[in-house]
Amino acid sequence: MLHGLLPADKNMTTTKRLLLPILILSLLLLAGCGKQETPAPVAPTAPVEQGATQTAPAIIAIPTLSPANHITPLAEELDEKQQLAQNVAMNSPLLQKLTTDPKTGQPLRAEVFGVYPARESDITSESEICKTVTCYRVDIYNWATNTTYVVMVDIDNQQVVNVDAMPETSPELPPHLIREAMDIAVNAPEVEKELGFKPDPDAPTMAGVKTTFNNTACELSHHLCVAPTFEMKDKALWAIVDLTDKKLVAVRWTDYGDYSGGLPTEETVERQDIFEEYCRQSHELEKDGWRMDFILTASDGLRLSDVAFQGEPVLRSVKLVDYHVSYSTQDQFGYSDAIGCPMFSSAAVVAMSPPEIGPITDDDGQEIGFYINQDFVHPLWPQPCNYRYNQRYEFYKDGRFRVMAANLGRGCGNDAVYRFLYRIDPVAPDGGGQTFAQWDGSEWKVWEKEQWFKETPDTPLTPEGYLYRVTNQDDSGYYIEPNRGQFGDGGRGDNAFTYVVKHHPDEGDADMLTLGVCCNLDYRQGPEVFIDGESIVDADIVIWYVPVVENDDRPGHEYCWADKVVENGMYVTKIWPCWSGPMFIPISK
Amino acid sequence: MAVIAGGGWWAMRQRASEQPTVAAVTPVTSQSQDLAPASTPEATLPPNIGPPTGCIHRPAFVSQLNLGDQIYIGTNLKGYTGLTLSAQQPDGRVAVYQHPTWDDAGNLAAYVLDQAGNIYVAPAPFVSLDENLPEEQNNIYKIDTHTGVMSLFIKLPWAQPPNTTNPYGVMGLTYDCDAHSLYASSVAGSTYDEELGRIFQIDPATATVVSQLDGVDAFGLAAYRGAAGKRLYFGSARNSGIRSVALDETGALSAEQRLEFYLLQAPGGQDERAKRIQFPKRDEMLVKGIEFNYTLRAASDFKEHDYTYRYDPANDAWEFVRMRLREGVQ
């Protein structure tokens, strides 16, 4: 039987003690494991005397490792007893099971981090037998799940006595990983820049790797992270190193004994840096004939403003006010998720990485424009009822631009209907009015007054695929091409609601509170409250564009979905984004 | 992300002879815990030491509901907005009662009872603001002990109104049976740069603010009579610190704060905020810590840590005892 035990010097909580054995017991039952494990096949051994006391029998031979074993042994020199304990632990069917993906049977990356004679503090009621036999403690780390297994091995009888699993916890690092972490930190340009000199390889201390460096240090990636710390006169530089990906994550100064600022971890550093850099100040971007300002808002995602092409104003602003998600099989169940800054915001799904700006290339690899992408993610994604959203803007050298958004799963079920609330505020180059028109199959029909329209697959488009048109007084302007899956991003069509209203500053120029409710599937998505019959001919207008997208988890048809798969012994998240958003094409005069 | 909504549970017992009539039956999936103060005195402590909460009384209207023997108050029951009463039935299912007014203020979080059984409860946004407008988050509502009707009790004054960069207002509530005072913490109007929160002492009889402490973003709070007098302990909303201020005989708040400890200092301690402070035993402080960044939270698993500290009367200080993880799905 497996028990949830923990040595007294480990930070194991009572709840974990209660929950983990249940989890592991379930695995045991699935594995058909009995109360006592059958020792692995071994070379001939001396018979074990029944009722053996503290006098350990002589060790005759060390069991060989099973050929199918996928756990990496400790890369240090071990004495005979350590070797024996390690091999018994590694051969244990339970440990093999715990380090194997339960769905696919693929082995996960796991490694022995330490083998020690069991101390008195390691022995608990579940491993009480270790008071009468010789026990060793074997620490095995599962890199894929960021879990530590503390394995108590009775080397007299060559069997596993107890296994304690500790999620999101790393054991004491073996010397080779300590050296690796030091090397990464010492050679990182960021560390040299902060210190003002390249540190000596022996200068960093690994003080409190286990205790002063929180075991949730890499909360977002769920990786094994440590913090080599460079201690200066009155402060210390923490270099957060991700040993799973073998890279420096961040550096952060701390004052000795000051707990008010918290401890530097992957998440806290990211949160702080993004807030300081992108939520508190606007950035100007000029590229490929375009210029704009961008800023992360408190609840309306990444907002672009004063967007111009070749010096001519195009958009006053554009942003994404809310994601509505409802679940079709559950009446009125869903959420209105705002996206935005990771601190001091009314966003439920926040930015945990900076905006990404990159090139757009055509099939020949020629650069034809650029994109700005902003990721918003819940830290526990892709676990159920956790969400990830992307906002993306594409700008092309020929004057086209596309406003985009996607859900990346996984949500609370496979019956989700997502609606993304884009607010697009176009402006005429001359500051004059604009006119909105819709293609009716034969001609452009001007929208005289504020109204909405729901696009369907049968809605007529021009031969070029355009549905709407925004024109300035001189007949320049933009066509609007809805997404019907033609953009090569995997999107399957928007079937969007489009609302056009007269611009009023108090109808969304500033950060907006939640607009509309989560679960209406008809035109009542929120923007309809701004429709009150005003004329929008030759007027300052605002376009609300609300795609309606359904998720799918069927194998081979996944959409708005995410799942974890095993690659090279590590869990990686596979995503099936559902991109939405219309393309704006300049009208040739 | 914050797990603000859902102040936990408070258990109430009623006479065994009362028969339950089930208003609505819903299996409770969220974790619950009996948070009633323990009555076992610690022999070694002087009798005057302990939390001033002994007068707390069950609401009178509960006896009309025939819900069962042990009733729980909750503000985070899945599928419900606002406050609920729950009671386990003999068949194992859970009966849930919600007065029609209990969802009028949207999602609720902190609550406390007084000596008459009135329930004071504060709103807090959960996932979105559609049911919790920022300007209403500095309100406290009162559920009348006799009628069970929830109505606005007081609109607390803010230094700046809540807004989209900080949609929170009242964060914590507690009641002092000595001074018959209600205490509330609020972070309304605070920004990243300015700590503009307040702690209020409120007279429940007149619904007026008696004294207040400015410039403090506090979360959970609770009063305690220690060896050197009574203090109001509160968790900072901006870091893992637990601080306190002295209370005089009228319950008025003193201006001088004292840092007690940081949750982060505990072995395995996290950079969490003290959502709730309680005294389950006369010499024991229980702090419920959560992650909080002045943002809303997505619906998902929650993770909290319970920190237990023991009172040292000789030094009028608290010593760490243990930490526990609590996980669940909301």
GROMACS .gro file of C-alpha atoms in nm, chain A residues 26-226:
model
  201
   26SER     CA    1  -0.621   0.504  -0.767
   27LEU     CA    2  -0.320   0.461  -0.987
   28LEU     CA    3  -0.224   0.157  -0.786
   29LEU     CA    4  -0.562   0.003  -0.832
   30LEU     CA    5  -0.547   0.075  -1.201
   31ALA     CA    6  -0.206  -0.080  -1.211
   32GLY     CA    7  -0.323  -0.377  -1.016
   33CYS     CA    8  -0.059  -0.320  -0.755
   34GLY     CA    9  -0.101  -0.503  -0.431
   35LYS     CA   10  -0.023  -0.412  -0.079
   36GLN     CA   11   0.334  -0.518  -0.109
   37GLU     CA   12   0.536  -0.495  -0.421
   38THR     CA   13   0.699  -0.795  -0.567
   39PRO     CA   14   1.072  -0.737  -0.565
   40ALA     CA   15   1.221  -0.703  -0.906
   41PRO     CA   16   1.409  -1.000  -1.046
   42VAL     CA   17   1.751  -1.005  -0.894
   43ALA     CA   18   2.069  -1.197  -0.908
   44PRO     CA   19   2.098  -1.474  -0.650
   45THR     CA   20   2.071  -1.335  -0.301
   46ALA     CA   21   2.112  -1.470   0.044
   47PRO     CA   22   1.787  -1.588   0.197
   48VAL     CA   23   1.625  -1.319   0.406
   49GLU     CA   24   1.576  -1.427   0.761
   50GLN     CA   25   1.219  -1.388   0.876
   51GLY     CA   26   1.176  -1.135   1.150
   52ALA     CA   27   1.510  -0.979   1.078
   53THR     CA   28   1.608  -0.709   1.319
   54GLN     CA   29   1.825  -0.405   1.281
   55THR     CA   30   2.117  -0.618   1.176
   56ALA     CA   31   2.109  -0.603   0.800
   57PRO     CA   32   2.180  -0.919   0.608
   58ALA     CA   33   2.484  -0.915   0.388
   59ILE     CA   34   2.424  -0.783   0.042
   60ILE     CA   35   2.514  -1.042  -0.208
   61ALA     CA   36   2.417  -0.874  -0.530
   62ILE     CA   37   2.257  -0.563  -0.661
   63PRO     CA   38   1.949  -0.612  -0.877
   64THR     CA   39   2.003  -0.521  -1.234
   65LEU     CA   40   1.785  -0.257  -1.384
   66SER     CA   41   1.496  -0.375  -1.589
   67PRO     CA   42   1.567  -0.329  -1.961
   68ALA     CA   43   1.243  -0.136  -1.995
   69ASN     CA   44   1.343   0.105  -1.726
   70HIS     CA   45   1.314   0.464  -1.839
   71ILE     CA   46   1.412   0.644  -1.519
   72THR     CA   47   1.756   0.801  -1.537
   73PRO     CA   48   1.980   0.688  -1.251
   74LEU     CA   49   2.176   0.931  -1.039
   75ALA     CA   50   2.484   1.054  -1.221
   76GLU     CA   51   2.703   1.033  -0.913
   77GLU     CA   52   2.917   0.760  -0.768
   78LEU     CA   53   2.714   0.544  -0.532
   79ASP     CA   54   2.819   0.290  -0.275
   80GLU     CA   55   2.674  -0.060  -0.284
   81LYS     CA   56   2.381   0.014  -0.059
   82GLN     CA   57   2.289   0.329  -0.244
   83GLN     CA   58   2.312   0.142  -0.571
   84LEU     CA   59   2.088  -0.130  -0.435
   85ALA     CA   60   1.831   0.118  -0.307
   86GLN     CA   61   1.831   0.310  -0.632
   87ASN     CA   62   1.781   0.001  -0.845
   88VAL     CA   63   1.503  -0.134  -0.626
   89ALA     CA   64   1.325   0.198  -0.650
   90MET     CA   65   1.375   0.230  -1.023
   91ASN     CA   66   1.260  -0.126  -1.086
   92SER     CA   67   0.946  -0.072  -0.884
   93PRO     CA   68   0.640  -0.120  -1.105
   94LEU     CA   69   0.477   0.160  -0.912
   95LEU     CA   70   0.750   0.409  -0.994
   96GLN     CA   71   0.745   0.297  -1.353
   97LYS     CA   72   0.371   0.355  -1.352
   98LEU     CA   73   0.396   0.695  -1.189
   99THR     CA   74   0.646   0.807  -1.451
  100THR     CA   75   0.437   0.689  -1.745
  101ASP     CA   76   0.162   0.883  -1.917
  102PRO     CA   77  -0.159   0.707  -1.809
  103LYS     CA   78  -0.337   0.781  -2.136
  104THR     CA   79  -0.079   0.672  -2.389
  105GLY     CA   80   0.162   0.461  -2.188
  106GLN     CA   81   0.451   0.675  -2.304
  107PRO     CA   82   0.738   0.707  -2.059
  108LEU     CA   83   0.787   1.044  -1.896
  109ARG     CA   84   1.122   1.201  -1.826
  110ALA     CA   85   1.223   1.105  -1.474
  111GLU     CA   86   1.553   1.105  -1.288
  112VAL     CA   87   1.695   0.999  -0.955
  113PHE     CA   88   1.811   1.310  -0.772
  114GLY     CA   89   1.939   1.159  -0.449
  115VAL     CA   90   1.989   0.837  -0.251
  116TYR     CA   91   2.040   0.866   0.124
  117PRO     CA   92   2.028   0.641   0.429
  118ALA     CA   93   1.685   0.707   0.577
  119ARG     CA   94   1.701   0.946   0.867
  120GLU     CA   95   1.478   0.916   1.166
  121SER     CA   96   1.285   1.216   1.045
  122ASP     CA   97   1.215   1.035   0.717
  123ILE     CA   98   1.033   0.754   0.893
  124THR     CA   99   0.662   0.793   0.948
  125SER     CA  100   0.382   0.562   1.048
  126GLU     CA  101   0.359   0.437   0.691
  127SER     CA  102   0.725   0.344   0.684
  128GLU     CA  103   0.752   0.231   1.042
  129ILE     CA  104   0.910  -0.093   0.932
  130CYS     CA  105   1.220   0.113   0.864
  131LYS     CA  106   1.280   0.119   1.239
  132THR     CA  107   1.359  -0.251   1.222
  133VAL     CA  108   1.519  -0.287   0.879
  134THR     CA  109   1.769  -0.083   0.684
  135CYS     CA  110   1.597   0.176   0.472
  136TYR     CA  111   1.723   0.419   0.215
  137ARG     CA  112   1.541   0.718   0.083
  138VAL     CA  113   1.546   0.762  -0.295
  139ASP     CA  114   1.430   1.095  -0.440
  140ILE     CA  115   1.301   1.065  -0.795
  141TYR     CA  116   1.198   1.373  -0.990
  142ASN     CA  117   0.939   1.363  -1.267
  143TRP     CA  118   1.039   1.640  -1.505
  144ALA     CA  119   0.718   1.616  -1.705
  145THR     CA  120   0.484   1.678  -1.415
  146ASN     CA  121   0.720   1.868  -1.181
  147THR     CA  122   0.659   1.608  -0.914
  148THR     CA  123   0.895   1.458  -0.658
  149TYR     CA  124   0.857   1.100  -0.538
  150VAL     CA  125   1.019   1.022  -0.207
  151VAL     CA  126   1.070   0.646  -0.216
  152MET     CA  127   1.150   0.459   0.103
  153VAL     CA  128   1.334   0.139   0.019
  154ASP     CA  129   1.395  -0.152   0.253
  155ILE     CA  130   1.729  -0.272   0.124
  156ASP     CA  131   1.736  -0.573   0.354
  157ASN     CA  132   1.439  -0.719   0.175
  158GLN     CA  133   1.486  -0.527  -0.146
  159GLN     CA  134   1.143  -0.377  -0.159
  160VAL     CA  135   0.975  -0.041  -0.170
  161VAL     CA  136   0.813   0.040   0.162
  162ASN     CA  137   0.642   0.366   0.078
  163VAL     CA  138   0.618   0.629  -0.193
  164ASP     CA  139   0.522   0.986  -0.122
  165ALA     CA  140   0.436   1.205  -0.422
  166MET     CA  141   0.478   1.581  -0.395
  167PRO     CA  142   0.343   1.777  -0.694
  168GLU     CA  143   0.504   2.106  -0.791
  169THR     CA  144   0.802   2.024  -0.576
  170SER     CA  145   1.161   1.954  -0.657
  171PRO     CA  146   1.401   1.757  -0.439
  172GLU     CA  147   1.754   1.854  -0.343
  173LEU     CA  148   1.943   1.903  -0.664
  174PRO     CA  149   2.220   1.659  -0.749
  175PRO     CA  150   2.563   1.821  -0.793
  176HIS     CA  151   2.557   1.812  -1.173
  177LEU     CA  152   2.237   2.016  -1.184
  178ILE     CA  153   2.369   2.264  -0.930
  179ARG     CA  154   2.671   2.313  -1.153
  180GLU     CA  155   2.448   2.346  -1.458
  181ALA     CA  156   2.231   2.609  -1.291
  182MET     CA  157   2.541   2.801  -1.186
  183ASP     CA  158   2.683   2.787  -1.537
  184ILE     CA  159   2.361   2.918  -1.688
  185ALA     CA  160   2.346   3.203  -1.435
  186VAL     CA  161   2.711   3.297  -1.455
  187ASN     CA  162   2.713   3.305  -1.833
  188ALA     CA  163   2.387   3.495  -1.871
  189PRO     CA  164   2.437   3.844  -2.015
  190GLU     CA  165   2.145   3.965  -1.803
  191VAL     CA  166   2.332   3.870  -1.484
  192GLU     CA  167   2.649   4.038  -1.601
  193LYS     CA  168   2.454   4.349  -1.692
  194GLU     CA  169   2.285   4.371  -1.352
  195LEU     CA  170   2.601   4.308  -1.155
  196GLY     CA  171   2.820   4.522  -1.374
  197PHE     CA  172   3.075   4.246  -1.405
  198LYS     CA  173   3.093   3.885  -1.510
  199PRO     CA  174   3.074   3.683  -1.191
  200ASP     CA  175   3.328   3.424  -1.097
  201PRO     CA  176   3.188   3.073  -1.145
  202ASP     CA  177   3.241   3.002  -0.778
  203ALA     CA  178   3.085   3.327  -0.659
  204PRO     CA  179   2.717   3.241  -0.671
  205THR     CA  180   2.581   3.074  -0.365
  206MET     CA  181   2.302   2.825  -0.390
  207ALA     CA  182   2.177   2.929  -0.052
  208GLY     CA  183   1.841   2.783   0.026
  209VAL     CA  184   1.769   2.635  -0.311
  210LYS     CA  185   1.501   2.436  -0.149
  211THR     CA  186   1.376   2.663   0.120
  212THR     CA  187   1.441   3.019   0.015
  213PHE     CA  188   1.351   2.951  -0.343
  214ASN     CA  189   0.985   2.882  -0.348
  215ASN     CA  190   0.880   2.552  -0.493
  216THR     CA  191   0.630   2.734  -0.713
  217ALA     CA  192   0.905   2.937  -0.864
  218CYS     CA  193   0.814   2.857  -1.221
  219GLU     CA  194   0.441   2.866  -1.176
  220LEU     CA  195   0.362   2.925  -1.540
  221SER     CA  196   0.578   2.664  -1.706
  222HIS     CA  197   0.564   2.416  -1.415
  223HIS     CA  198   0.933   2.357  -1.470
  224LEU     CA  199   1.217   2.285  -1.234
  225CYS     CA  200   1.363   2.622  -1.147
  226VAL     CA  201   1.632   2.726  -0.904
   0.00000   0.00000   0.00000
